[in-house]
Amino acid sequence: DQQVKQNSPSLSVQEGRISILNCDYTNSMFDYFLWYKKYPAEGPTFLISISSIKDKNEDGRFTVFLNKSAKHLSLHIVPSQPGDSAVYFCAASDNNAGNMLTFGGGTRLMVKP
Amino acid sequence: DSGVTQTPKHLITATGQRVTLRCSPRSGDLSVYWYQQSLDQGLQFLIHYYNGEERAKGNILERFSAQQFPDLHSELNLSSLELGDSALYFCASSVGGRRGSPLHFGNGTRLTVT
């Protein structure tokens, strides 16, 4: 049973345009969400997070939106750059799970020059 | 460079064998986490240690065990290996064990069971 789902395995975007990566979750106990980026042959690196008390968090070119009623979050990258090409993982945790994260399957983003 | 070191990078072994994966956390980090990533899937949480003590267990098989030593490095032991155990095994560390303490991942150990 996948509690965190990223339904798009891949996404291709032109450089300079917006990239939107989506993530859905089923566990209503999740209240903290994160995005990680992973390059080939490297471990995931933390990108941005959001708590359920917010519906938006912004960090430079990266913005995460949270829609609790829909159990949906999205990561917006504006403007997209070729260096953003990577696999993006959505992750979630609940208050009782400490720092244990439940990850989605990932979306491979390709930004074309 | 995350500061988390995992060895070896690659491991090829046969079914039924036993292997040990090693992780050195970032300097100052007390928590170590182990995750398994199979076949381009998401990372599955295995186990969390904080300052030498087990804090949380995920879907870790009974054939797998881990420990964190006084110098804070950690080892993940996988025994009676099966073909399905082939995966990327990631170690991550964080300063504390509470939520919100960012996880810093190593580059993983790729295990191939033949």
Coordinates of C-alpha atoms in Angstrom, one line a residue:
Chain A
D1 CA 0.0 0.0 0.0
Q2 CA 1.7 3.2 -1.2
Q3 CA 0.9 6.0 1.1
V4 CA 2.8 8.5 -0.9
K5 CA 2.4 8.5 -4.7
Q6 CA 4.0 10.3 -7.5
N7 CA 2.0 9.4 -10.5
S8 CA 4.2 10.9 -13.2
P9 CA 7.4 8.8 -13.6
S10 CA 8.9 11.5 -15.8
L11 CA 8.5 15.1 -16.9
S12 CA 10.2 17.0 -19.7
V13 CA 10.3 20.8 -19.6
Q14 CA 12.0 23.5 -21.7
E15 CA 14.6 25.6 -20.0
G16 CA 13.2 28.8 -18.5
R17 CA 9.7 27.4 -18.2
I18 CA 7.9 26.2 -15.1
S19 CA 8.3 22.6 -13.8
I20 CA 5.4 21.3 -11.7
L21 CA 5.9 18.0 -9.9
N22 CA 3.0 16.4 -8.2
C23 CA 2.6 14.2 -5.2
D24 CA -0.5 12.6 -3.5
Y25 CA -0.8 11.0 -0.1
T26 CA -3.4 8.8 1.5
N27 CA -2.4 8.9 5.2
S28 CA -4.3 11.7 6.9
M29 CA -1.8 11.5 9.8
F30 CA 1.0 13.0 7.6
D31 CA 1.6 16.5 8.6
Y32 CA 5.1 17.3 7.4
F33 CA 6.2 17.0 3.8
L34 CA 9.5 17.3 2.1
W35 CA 11.0 17.2 -1.4
Y36 CA 14.4 15.6 -2.2
K37 CA 16.4 15.8 -5.3
K38 CA 18.6 12.9 -6.5
Y39 CA 21.3 13.0 -9.2
P40 CA 22.6 9.7 -10.6
A41 CA 25.1 7.9 -8.4
E42 CA 24.4 10.2 -5.5
G43 CA 22.2 10.1 -2.5
P44 CA 19.0 12.3 -2.3
T45 CA 19.5 15.9 -1.1
F46 CA 17.0 17.9 0.8
L47 CA 15.3 20.6 -1.2
I48 CA 12.4 22.1 0.6
S49 CA 9.8 21.2 3.2
I50 CA 6.3 22.3 4.4
S51 CA 4.3 21.8 7.5
S52 CA 0.6 21.1 7.4
I53 CA -0.1 24.5 9.1
K54 CA 1.0 26.2 5.9
D55 CA -0.2 25.9 2.4
K56 CA 2.8 27.3 0.7
N57 CA 6.6 27.5 1.3
E58 CA 9.0 29.3 -1.0
D59 CA 12.8 29.1 -1.3
G60 CA 14.3 30.9 -4.3
R61 CA 13.1 29.2 -7.5
F62 CA 11.4 26.4 -5.5
T63 CA 7.9 26.6 -4.1
V64 CA 5.9 23.8 -2.5
F65 CA 2.1 24.0 -2.3
L66 CA 0.1 21.9 0.0
N67 CA -3.6 21.1 -0.4
K68 CA -4.6 19.2 2.7
S69 CA -8.2 18.6 1.7
A70 CA -7.1 17.0 -1.5
K71 CA -4.1 15.3 0.2
H72 CA -2.0 16.7 -2.6
L73 CA 1.2 18.7 -2.8
S74 CA 3.2 20.0 -5.7
L75 CA 6.7 21.4 -6.3
H76 CA 7.1 24.3 -8.6
I77 CA 10.4 25.2 -10.1
V78 CA 10.6 28.6 -11.8
P79 CA 12.5 29.1 -14.0
S80 CA 13.7 25.6 -14.7
Q81 CA 17.4 25.1 -15.5
P82 CA 19.2 22.2 -17.1
G83 CA 20.9 21.6 -13.8
D84 CA 17.5 20.8 -12.3
S85 CA 17.4 17.6 -14.3
A86 CA 17.2 14.9 -11.6
V87 CA 14.8 12.6 -9.9
Y88 CA 12.6 14.3 -7.4
F89 CA 11.2 12.4 -4.4
C90 CA 8.3 13.6 -2.3
A91 CA 8.4 12.4 1.3
A92 CA 6.0 12.7 4.3
S93 CA 6.0 12.0 8.0
D94 CA 3.6 12.1 10.8
N95 CA 4.0 13.4 14.3
N96 CA 4.3 9.9 15.8
A97 CA 6.9 8.7 13.4
G98 CA 9.8 10.9 14.5
N99 CA 12.1 11.6 11.6
M100 CA 11.0 8.5 9.7
L101 CA 10.1 9.5 6.2
T102 CA 7.7 7.7 3.7
F103 CA 8.9 8.4 0.2
G104 CA 7.1 8.4 -3.1
G105 CA 8.4 6.6 -6.1
G106 CA 10.0 9.7 -7.7
T107 CA 9.6 11.7 -10.8
R108 CA 12.4 12.1 -13.3
L109 CA 12.6 15.7 -14.5
M110 CA 14.4 16.5 -17.7
V111 CA 15.0 20.2 -18.5
K112 CA 15.9 20.7 -22.1
P113 CA 18.2 23.6 -23.1
Chain B
D1 CA 29.3 16.1 -0.7
S2 CA 26.8 15.3 2.1
G3 CA 29.5 14.2 4.6
V4 CA 28.0 10.7 4.9
T5 CA 30.3 7.9 3.8
Q6 CA 29.0 4.5 2.8
T7 CA 31.2 1.6 1.9
P8 CA 31.4 -0.4 -0.2
K9 CA 29.9 1.4 -3.2
H10 CA 29.2 -1.8 -5.0
L11 CA 28.7 -5.4 -3.7
I12 CA 28.1 -8.5 -5.7
T13 CA 27.3 -11.7 -3.9
A14 CA 25.5 -15.0 -4.2
T15 CA 22.2 -16.1 -2.8
G16 CA 22.4 -17.4 0.7
Q17 CA 25.4 -15.3 1.6
R18 CA 25.8 -12.6 4.3
V19 CA 27.1 -9.0 3.7
T20 CA 27.8 -6.0 5.9
L21 CA 27.2 -2.5 4.7
R22 CA 28.9 0.3 6.6
C23 CA 28.0 3.9 7.2
S24 CA 29.9 6.8 8.7
P25 CA 27.6 9.7 9.6
R26 CA 28.4 13.4 9.2
S27 CA 30.6 14.8 12.0
G28 CA 28.4 15.7 14.9
D29 CA 25.3 13.8 13.7
L30 CA 23.9 11.3 16.3
S31 CA 21.2 9.7 14.2
V32 CA 21.7 7.2 11.5
Y33 CA 18.9 5.9 9.2
W34 CA 18.9 3.1 6.7
Y35 CA 16.7 3.0 3.6
Q36 CA 16.4 0.5 0.8
Q37 CA 15.6 1.5 -2.8
S38 CA 14.6 -1.3 -5.1
L39 CA 14.2 -1.1 -8.9
D40 CA 13.6 2.7 -9.3
Q41 CA 11.1 2.7 -6.6
G42 CA 10.9 5.0 -3.6
L43 CA 13.1 4.7 -0.6
Q44 CA 11.8 2.3 2.0
F45 CA 12.7 3.0 5.6
L46 CA 14.4 0.2 7.4
I47 CA 15.7 1.3 10.7
H48 CA 16.8 4.4 12.8
Y49 CA 19.5 4.6 15.5
Y50 CA 20.1 7.5 17.7
N51 CA 23.4 7.7 19.7
G52 CA 23.7 3.9 19.7
E53 CA 20.1 3.0 20.5
E54 CA 17.5 1.7 18.1
R55 CA 14.7 4.3 17.8
A56 CA 12.4 3.1 15.1
K57 CA 12.0 0.1 12.8
G58 CA 10.3 0.1 9.4
N59 CA 9.7 -2.9 7.1
I60 CA 13.0 -4.5 7.9
L61 CA 13.2 -8.2 7.3
E62 CA 14.2 -10.5 10.2
R63 CA 17.2 -11.5 8.0
F64 CA 18.5 -8.0 8.3
S65 CA 20.0 -6.4 11.4
A66 CA 21.8 -3.2 12.2
Q67 CA 23.7 -1.5 14.9
Q68 CA 25.3 1.8 15.7
F69 CA 28.7 1.7 17.5
P70 CA 30.1 4.1 20.1
D71 CA 31.9 6.1 17.5
L72 CA 28.5 6.5 15.8
H73 CA 29.2 4.6 12.7
S74 CA 26.6 2.1 11.7
E75 CA 26.5 -1.3 10.0
L76 CA 23.6 -3.0 8.2
N77 CA 23.9 -6.8 8.1
L78 CA 22.0 -8.7 5.5
S79 CA 22.0 -12.5 5.8
S80 CA 20.6 -15.4 3.8
L81 CA 20.5 -13.2 0.8
E82 CA 17.8 -13.6 -1.8
L83 CA 17.6 -12.2 -5.4
G84 CA 15.0 -9.8 -4.2
D85 CA 17.4 -8.2 -1.8
S86 CA 19.2 -6.6 -4.8
A87 CA 18.8 -2.9 -4.3
L88 CA 20.4 0.4 -3.4
Y89 CA 20.9 0.8 0.3
F90 CA 21.2 4.3 1.6
C91 CA 22.3 5.5 4.9
A92 CA 21.4 9.0 6.1
S93 CA 22.3 10.9 9.2
S94 CA 20.9 13.9 11.1
V95 CA 21.9 15.9 14.1
G96 CA 19.0 14.9 16.2
G97 CA 16.3 12.2 16.0
R98 CA 13.4 14.5 16.0
R99 CA 11.3 15.5 13.0
G100 CA 12.5 18.5 11.1
S101 CA 16.2 17.6 11.5
P102 CA 17.2 17.3 7.8
L103 CA 18.4 13.9 6.7
H104 CA 21.8 13.9 4.8
F105 CA 22.2 10.9 2.6
G106 CA 25.2 9.0 1.6
N107 CA 25.7 7.9 -2.0
G108 CA 24.5 4.4 -1.3
T109 CA 25.7 0.9 -1.6
R110 CA 24.5 -1.0 -4.7
L111 CA 23.9 -4.7 -3.7
T112 CA 23.6 -7.2 -6.5
V113 CA 22.6 -10.8 -5.4
T114 CA 23.1 -13.4 -8.2

